[in-house]
Coordinates of C-alpha atoms in Angstrom, one line a residue:
Chain W
X1 CA 76.2 -97.4 5.7
X2 CA 75.4 -94.0 4.4
X3 CA 76.1 -93.2 0.8
X4 CA 78.3 -90.2 0.3
X5 CA 76.6 -87.1 -1.2
X6 CA 77.6 -86.5 -4.8
X7 CA 80.1 -83.8 -5.8
X8 CA 79.0 -80.7 -7.7
X9 CA 81.1 -78.2 -9.6
X10 CA 80.1 -74.6 -8.9
X11 CA 80.2 -71.7 -11.5
X12 CA 79.5 -68.1 -10.5
X13 CA 78.9 -65.0 -12.6
X14 CA 80.3 -62.0 -10.9
X15 CA 78.9 -58.5 -10.7
X16 CA 80.2 -57.1 -14.0
X17 CA 78.5 -59.2 -16.7
X18 CA 81.3 -61.6 -17.1
X19 CA 80.8 -65.3 -18.0
X20 CA 80.1 -67.8 -15.2
X21 CA 83.5 -68.9 -13.9
X22 CA 84.4 -72.1 -12.1
X23 CA 85.0 -71.4 -8.4
X24 CA 85.2 -74.8 -6.7
X25 CA 83.1 -77.8 -5.8
X26 CA 80.9 -79.1 -3.0
X27 CA 78.8 -82.0 -1.9
X28 CA 75.0 -82.0 -1.9
X29 CA 72.2 -84.5 -2.1
X30 CA 70.5 -82.8 -5.1
X31 CA 70.7 -79.8 -7.3
X32 CA 68.5 -77.6 -5.1
X33 CA 70.6 -78.1 -2.0
X34 CA 73.8 -77.8 -4.1
X35 CA 72.6 -74.3 -5.1
X36 CA 71.9 -73.3 -1.5
X37 CA 75.2 -74.7 -0.4
X38 CA 77.0 -72.9 -3.2
X39 CA 75.4 -69.6 -2.1
X40 CA 76.6 -70.2 1.5
X41 CA 80.1 -71.5 0.6
X42 CA 81.1 -69.3 -2.4
X43 CA 79.1 -66.0 -2.2
X44 CA 79.5 -64.8 1.4
X45 CA 80.9 -61.5 0.2
X46 CA 78.8 -60.6 -2.8
X47 CA 81.0 -62.6 -5.2
X48 CA 78.2 -63.3 -7.6
X49 CA 74.8 -62.6 -9.1
X50 CA 74.2 -66.0 -10.6
X51 CA 75.2 -69.6 -9.8
X52 CA 75.4 -72.7 -11.9
X53 CA 75.9 -76.1 -10.3
X54 CA 76.8 -79.2 -12.4
X55 CA 77.2 -82.8 -11.2
X56 CA 81.0 -83.3 -11.3
X57 CA 80.4 -86.7 -12.8
X58 CA 78.8 -85.0 -15.8
X59 CA 81.9 -83.1 -16.8
X60 CA 84.0 -84.5 -19.6
X61 CA 87.6 -83.2 -19.5
X62 CA 90.5 -83.3 -22.0
X63 CA 93.3 -85.6 -21.0
X64 CA 96.5 -84.0 -19.6
X65 CA 98.6 -86.6 -21.3
X66 CA 97.3 -85.5 -24.7
X67 CA 97.9 -81.9 -23.9
X68 CA 100.6 -81.7 -26.7
X69 CA 98.7 -83.2 -29.7
X70 CA 95.5 -81.5 -28.5
X71 CA 96.6 -77.9 -28.3
X72 CA 99.8 -77.7 -30.4
X73 CA 98.0 -77.4 -33.8
X74 CA 97.1 -73.8 -32.7
X75 CA 100.8 -72.9 -32.2
X76 CA 101.8 -72.7 -35.8
X77 CA 98.8 -70.6 -36.9
X78 CA 100.2 -67.3 -35.8
X79 CA 98.3 -65.5 -38.6
X80 CA 95.2 -65.9 -36.4
X81 CA 96.5 -63.1 -34.3
X82 CA 96.1 -59.5 -35.5
X83 CA 99.8 -58.7 -34.6
X84 CA 100.8 -61.1 -37.5
X85 CA 100.0 -58.3 -40.0
X86 CA 102.1 -55.2 -40.4
X87 CA 99.9 -52.3 -41.2
X88 CA 101.8 -49.1 -42.3
X89 CA 101.6 -46.2 -39.7
X90 CA 100.1 -43.9 -42.3
X91 CA 97.0 -46.1 -42.6
X92 CA 96.1 -45.0 -39.0
X93 CA 94.5 -47.1 -36.2
X94 CA 93.1 -50.5 -37.3
Chain P
X1 CA 100.5 -72.9 10.6
X2 CA 97.6 -75.2 10.3
X3 CA 99.6 -78.2 9.0
X4 CA 102.3 -79.3 11.4
X5 CA 104.7 -82.2 11.3
X6 CA 103.5 -83.4 7.9
X7 CA 105.3 -86.7 7.4
X8 CA 106.5 -86.8 3.8
X9 CA 106.1 -90.1 2.0
X10 CA 108.9 -92.0 0.4
X11 CA 108.3 -92.5 -3.3
X12 CA 109.1 -95.6 -5.4
X13 CA 108.3 -94.4 -8.8
X14 CA 110.1 -94.6 -12.2
X15 CA 113.2 -92.3 -11.9
X16 CA 112.7 -90.8 -15.3
X17 CA 109.1 -89.8 -14.5
X18 CA 110.2 -88.4 -11.2
X19 CA 112.9 -86.3 -12.9
X20 CA 110.4 -84.9 -15.4
X21 CA 107.9 -84.2 -12.6
X22 CA 110.6 -82.3 -10.6
X23 CA 111.5 -80.4 -13.7
X24 CA 107.9 -79.2 -14.0
X25 CA 107.8 -78.1 -10.4
X26 CA 111.2 -76.3 -10.7
X27 CA 109.8 -74.5 -13.8
X28 CA 107.0 -73.2 -11.7
X29 CA 104.3 -75.2 -13.5
X30 CA 101.1 -76.1 -11.5
X31 CA 100.4 -79.8 -11.1
X32 CA 96.7 -80.6 -11.8
X33 CA 94.5 -83.5 -10.6
X34 CA 94.8 -85.7 -13.6
X35 CA 98.5 -85.1 -14.2
X36 CA 100.9 -87.9 -13.3
X37 CA 102.4 -87.4 -9.9
X38 CA 104.6 -89.5 -7.6
X39 CA 102.6 -91.5 -5.0
X40 CA 104.6 -89.8 -2.3
X41 CA 103.6 -86.4 -3.5
X42 CA 99.9 -87.4 -3.6
X43 CA 99.9 -89.0 -0.1
X44 CA 101.9 -86.2 1.5
X45 CA 99.4 -83.6 0.0
X46 CA 96.4 -85.6 1.2
X47 CA 97.9 -85.6 4.7
X48 CA 98.8 -81.9 4.6
X49 CA 95.6 -80.5 3.0
X50 CA 93.5 -82.9 5.1
X51 CA 95.1 -81.7 8.3
X52 CA 94.6 -78.1 7.2
X53 CA 90.9 -78.8 6.4
X54 CA 90.4 -80.5 9.8
X55 CA 92.1 -77.5 11.5
X56 CA 89.6 -75.2 10.0
X57 CA 86.6 -77.3 11.1
X58 CA 87.9 -78.1 14.6
X59 CA 89.0 -74.5 14.8
X60 CA 85.3 -73.5 14.9
X61 CA 84.9 -75.0 18.3
X62 CA 87.0 -72.7 20.5
X63 CA 85.4 -69.7 18.9
X64 CA 81.9 -71.2 18.7
X65 CA 82.2 -71.4 22.5
X66 CA 81.7 -67.6 22.7
X67 CA 79.0 -66.9 20.1
X68 CA 76.2 -67.1 22.7
X69 CA 78.1 -64.9 25.1
X70 CA 79.5 -62.2 22.9
X71 CA 79.4 -58.9 24.7
X72 CA 77.3 -57.1 22.0
X73 CA 75.0 -58.0 19.1
X74 CA 77.5 -56.6 16.7
X75 CA 80.4 -58.7 18.1
X76 CA 78.1 -61.7 18.0
X77 CA 77.3 -61.1 14.3
X78 CA 81.0 -60.6 13.5
X79 CA 82.1 -63.8 15.4
X80 CA 79.3 -65.8 13.7
X81 CA 80.6 -64.6 10.3
X82 CA 84.1 -65.5 11.2
X83 CA 83.2 -69.0 12.3
X84 CA 81.1 -69.5 9.2
X85 CA 84.2 -68.5 7.1
X86 CA 86.2 -71.2 8.9
X87 CA 83.6 -73.8 7.8
X88 CA 83.9 -72.5 4.3
X89 CA 87.7 -72.7 4.4
X90 CA 87.4 -76.3 5.6
X91 CA 85.1 -77.1 2.7
X92 CA 87.4 -75.5 0.1
X93 CA 90.3 -77.6 1.4
X94 CA 88.4 -80.8 1.6
X95 CA 87.4 -80.4 -2.1
X96 CA 91.1 -79.7 -2.9
X97 CA 92.1 -82.9 -1.1
X98 CA 89.3 -84.9 -2.8
X99 CA 90.9 -84.2 -6.2
X100 CA 93.7 -86.4 -5.0
X101 CA 91.4 -89.4 -4.7
X102 CA 90.3 -89.4 -1.1
X103 CA 86.7 -88.7 -0.2
X104 CA 85.6 -86.1 2.4
X105 CA 83.7 -88.7 4.4
X106 CA 86.9 -90.9 4.5
X107 CA 88.9 -87.9 5.7
X108 CA 86.3 -87.2 8.4
X109 CA 86.5 -90.9 9.5
X110 CA 90.3 -90.5 9.7
X111 CA 90.0 -87.4 11.8
X112 CA 87.6 -89.1 14.2
X113 CA 89.6 -92.3 14.7
X114 CA 92.9 -90.4 15.1
X115 CA 94.6 -91.3 11.8
X116 CA 94.6 -87.7 10.8
X117 CA 95.5 -84.7 12.9
X118 CA 94.5 -81.0 13.2
X119 CA 96.6 -78.1 14.5
X120 CA 97.8 -78.3 18.1
X121 CA 96.5 -74.8 18.7
X122 CA 92.9 -75.8 18.8
X123 CA 93.5 -78.0 21.8
X124 CA 93.8 -75.0 24.1
X125 CA 90.6 -73.6 25.8
X126 CA 89.1 -70.2 25.2
X127 CA 88.5 -69.1 28.8
X128 CA 87.5 -65.4 28.4
X129 CA 86.1 -63.0 25.8
X130 CA 89.7 -61.6 25.4
X131 CA 90.6 -65.0 24.0
X132 CA 88.5 -64.3 21.0
X133 CA 90.7 -61.3 20.4
X134 CA 93.9 -63.3 21.0
X135 CA 92.8 -66.1 18.7
X136 CA 92.0 -63.7 15.8
X137 CA 95.1 -61.6 16.3
X138 CA 97.7 -64.3 17.0
X139 CA 96.3 -67.6 15.7
X140 CA 94.9 -66.2 12.5
X141 CA 97.9 -64.0 12.2
X142 CA 100.2 -67.1 12.4
X143 CA 98.0 -68.9 9.9
X144 CA 98.2 -66.1 7.4
X145 CA 102.0 -66.2 7.7
X146 CA 101.9 -69.7 6.5
X147 CA 99.0 -69.4 4.0
X148 CA 100.2 -66.5 2.0
X149 CA 103.2 -68.3 0.6
X150 CA 101.1 -71.4 0.0
X151 CA 99.1 -69.5 -2.6
X152 CA 102.2 -70.3 -4.8
X153 CA 102.3 -74.0 -3.9
X154 CA 102.8 -76.5 -6.8
X155 CA 99.4 -78.3 -6.6
X156 CA 96.8 -76.2 -8.5
X157 CA 93.7 -77.0 -6.5
X158 CA 95.5 -76.3 -3.2
X159 CA 97.0 -73.1 -4.4
X160 CA 93.5 -71.9 -5.6
X161 CA 91.9 -72.8 -2.3
X162 CA 94.6 -70.9 -0.5
X163 CA 94.0 -67.8 -2.7
X164 CA 90.3 -67.8 -1.7
X165 CA 91.2 -68.4 2.0
X166 CA 93.8 -65.6 2.1
X167 CA 91.3 -63.1 0.7
X168 CA 89.0 -63.8 3.7
X169 CA 91.6 -64.4 6.4
X170 CA 92.7 -60.8 6.8
X171 CA 89.2 -60.0 8.2
X172 CA 89.8 -62.6 10.9
X173 CA 93.0 -61.1 12.1
X174 CA 91.7 -57.6 12.1
X175 CA 88.5 -58.4 14.0
X176 CA 90.8 -60.1 16.6
X177 CA 93.0 -57.1 16.9
X178 CA 90.0 -54.9 17.2
X179 CA 88.8 -56.8 20.2
X180 CA 92.3 -56.6 21.7
X181 CA 92.4 -52.8 21.2
X182 CA 89.0 -52.4 22.9
X183 CA 90.1 -54.5 25.8
X184 CA 93.5 -53.0 26.1
X185 CA 92.0 -49.5 26.2
X186 CA 89.3 -50.6 28.6
X187 CA 89.0 -50.9 32.4
X188 CA 92.0 -52.3 34.4
X189 CA 90.1 -55.6 34.6
X190 CA 89.7 -55.7 30.8
X191 CA 93.4 -54.9 30.4
X192 CA 94.3 -57.7 32.7
X193 CA 92.1 -60.1 30.6
X194 CA 93.8 -59.0 27.4
X195 CA 97.2 -59.5 29.0
X196 CA 96.2 -62.9 30.3
X197 CA 94.9 -64.0 26.9
X198 CA 98.3 -63.0 25.3
X199 CA 100.1 -64.8 28.1
X200 CA 98.2 -68.0 27.4
X201 CA 98.2 -67.9 23.6
X202 CA 101.8 -66.6 22.9
X203 CA 103.7 -69.9 23.1
X204 CA 100.9 -72.1 21.6
X205 CA 100.9 -69.6 18.6
X206 CA 104.7 -70.0 18.2
X207 CA 104.2 -73.8 18.2
X208 CA 101.8 -73.5 15.2
X209 CA 104.8 -73.3 12.9
X210 CA 106.0 -76.7 13.9
X211 CA 109.3 -77.8 15.4
X212 CA 112.6 -76.1 14.9
X213 CA 114.2 -76.6 11.4
X214 CA 116.9 -78.8 12.9
X215 CA 114.2 -81.2 14.2
X216 CA 112.0 -80.9 11.2
X217 CA 112.7 -84.1 9.4
X218 CA 110.1 -83.9 6.6
X219 CA 110.7 -80.4 5.3
X220 CA 113.3 -81.0 2.6
X221 CA 111.2 -83.2 0.4
X222 CA 108.2 -81.0 0.9
X223 CA 110.1 -78.0 0.0
X224 CA 111.5 -79.6 -3.2
X225 CA 107.9 -80.4 -4.2
X226 CA 106.9 -76.8 -3.3
X227 CA 104.1 -78.0 -1.0
X228 CA 106.0 -76.1 1.7
X229 CA 107.5 -72.8 0.7
X230 CA 109.3 -71.5 3.9
X231 CA 110.9 -73.3 6.8
X232 CA 109.2 -73.4 10.2
X233 CA 111.9 -71.1 11.8
X234 CA 111.7 -68.6 9.0
X235 CA 107.9 -68.2 9.4
X236 CA 108.1 -68.1 13.2
X237 CA 110.7 -65.4 13.0
X238 CA 108.5 -63.4 10.6
X239 CA 105.5 -63.8 12.9
X240 CA 107.4 -62.6 16.0
X241 CA 108.9 -59.6 14.1
X242 CA 105.4 -58.6 13.0
X243 CA 103.6 -59.3 16.3
X244 CA 105.9 -57.7 18.9
X245 CA 105.3 -54.1 17.7
X246 CA 101.6 -54.8 17.6
X247 CA 101.7 -56.0 21.3
X248 CA 103.6 -52.8 22.1
X249 CA 101.0 -50.7 20.4
X250 CA 98.4 -52.4 22.6
X251 CA 100.5 -51.7 25.7
X252 CA 100.7 -55.4 26.4
X253 CA 103.8 -57.4 27.4
X254 CA 104.9 -60.5 25.4
X255 CA 105.4 -63.2 28.1
X256 CA 109.1 -63.7 27.2
X257 CA 111.8 -62.1 29.3
X258 CA 114.5 -62.9 26.8
X259 CA 112.7 -61.1 24.0
X260 CA 115.1 -58.5 22.5
X261 CA 115.7 -56.7 19.2
X262 CA 118.8 -58.1 17.4
X263 CA 120.1 -55.3 15.2
X264 CA 122.5 -57.7 13.4
X265 CA 119.9 -60.1 12.1
X266 CA 117.2 -57.4 11.9
X267 CA 114.8 -59.4 13.9
X268 CA 113.9 -60.3 17.5
X269 CA 115.6 -62.9 19.6
X270 CA 113.0 -64.8 21.4
X271 CA 112.5 -67.9 23.6
X272 CA 111.4 -71.2 21.9
X273 CA 108.1 -72.7 23.1
X274 CA 108.2 -75.8 25.3
X275 CA 108.5 -78.5 22.7
X276 CA 107.7 -81.3 25.2
X277 CA 104.3 -79.6 25.7
X278 CA 103.9 -79.4 21.9
X279 CA 104.6 -83.1 21.4
X280 CA 102.3 -83.9 24.3
X281 CA 99.4 -82.0 22.7
X282 CA 100.0 -83.7 19.4
X283 CA 99.9 -87.1 21.2
X284 CA 96.4 -86.2 22.5
X285 CA 97.3 -84.8 25.9
X286 CA 96.5 -81.2 25.5
X287 CA 93.8 -79.5 27.6
X288 CA 91.0 -80.0 25.1
X289 CA 91.9 -82.9 22.8
X290 CA 89.2 -85.2 24.1
X291 CA 86.5 -82.5 24.0
X292 CA 87.3 -81.5 20.5
X293 CA 87.1 -85.0 19.0
X294 CA 84.1 -85.8 21.1
X295 CA 82.4 -82.7 19.7
X296 CA 83.2 -83.6 16.1
X297 CA 82.1 -87.2 16.7
X298 CA 78.8 -86.0 18.1
X299 CA 78.3 -83.7 15.2
X300 CA 79.0 -86.6 12.8
X301 CA 76.7 -89.0 14.6
X302 CA 73.8 -86.5 15.2
X303 CA 74.0 -85.5 11.5
X304 CA 73.6 -89.0 10.2
X305 CA 69.8 -88.9 9.9
X306 CA 70.0 -85.5 8.2
X307 CA 72.5 -86.8 5.6
X308 CA 70.5 -90.0 5.1
X309 CA 67.2 -88.0 4.9
X310 CA 68.6 -85.7 2.2
X311 CA 69.9 -88.6 0.1
X312 CA 66.6 -90.5 0.5
X313 CA 64.6 -87.4 -0.5
X314 CA 66.9 -86.8 -3.5
X315 CA 66.5 -90.5 -4.6
X316 CA 62.7 -90.3 -4.2
X317 CA 62.4 -87.1 -6.3
X318 CA 64.7 -88.5 -9.0
X319 CA 62.5 -91.7 -9.2
X320 CA 59.3 -89.6 -9.3
X321 CA 60.8 -87.5 -12.1
X322 CA 61.9 -90.6 -14.1
X323 CA 58.4 -92.1 -13.7
X324 CA 56.8 -88.9 -15.0
X325 CA 58.8 -88.9 -18.1

């Protein structure tokens, strides 16, 4: 019985200097073949200039059931946004 | 449509949880892999995305048939790129299905032993080069009709796979139409080939959307869950309305004597395909069912030593690296 190839998550940096962005996943025996497969599966139309592959098992994710307690503390700190502060028009752009 | 006759699963979950889940879907929220979901939703999606993925993979076979015999080097390169895209689409979809707790190898086994299906359309043979045109124009055209609304489906990974696929799919339809234009403007023999391809692929393309709404027993639940956005008949009508003028442009005749513009409904009246043939093909009695599964089985069997070799090599390298540390 063949063991199934592990799953890798694929991150690609596009043309314009943005961060690597998650694009999907794929199976491969090791990191080198994961990179080759990622090139073939996810960059057939010049979608990227750099690829990261990460074993899916190595990713630690926040739990959806704790979404509330996890992210809500940010909700009541509106002063973190610049629009919280009223600056008089005569001060000019800021 | 690449997913036909998806049986929706009954669900025996806590009514309160079900209500909250439905509210999320009605509010347009995306369901993500680790979120709670009804067992029926999960199973129906595995079946639907799996069938869609298998269709992409099996769908390489009728077109792969012509790669070595493409009329020019350019056509060959284009067809090769198209078939490679289909492999990519299959992989995106297998990964989306895997987030629901089924492995790709398991889905492959279910395809090979008949527990999972692929679209009926790929059980028809591609007899001439004009069929490459008809497949791109009609089959990919019908697939796009279905896939564009699925970009808004409720399950996040499926919706994201669909977005990637739709970006690439329009190339497929255009390259098919381009072949049809060339043939339709060619010699009388080429025009006859183009017409013959349209004659053979018209009704099987209409079947891709699945049976008529009145016979489509599983649609209601799937539509509530937003894993199906439009009804089969809506999409079929849209496809006919879009395709008939394109056939006229090519100077080809749609093989339907009853076809007529209906001013009142703002769409064409057209003949339904032979549903007995459709159910026969799904049961395994289409012209190519046996060949298609045999080809997939052979690919799976012949690839075993490669997969084993890659895993053995990876294990050896990992062990060597560990020993060196």
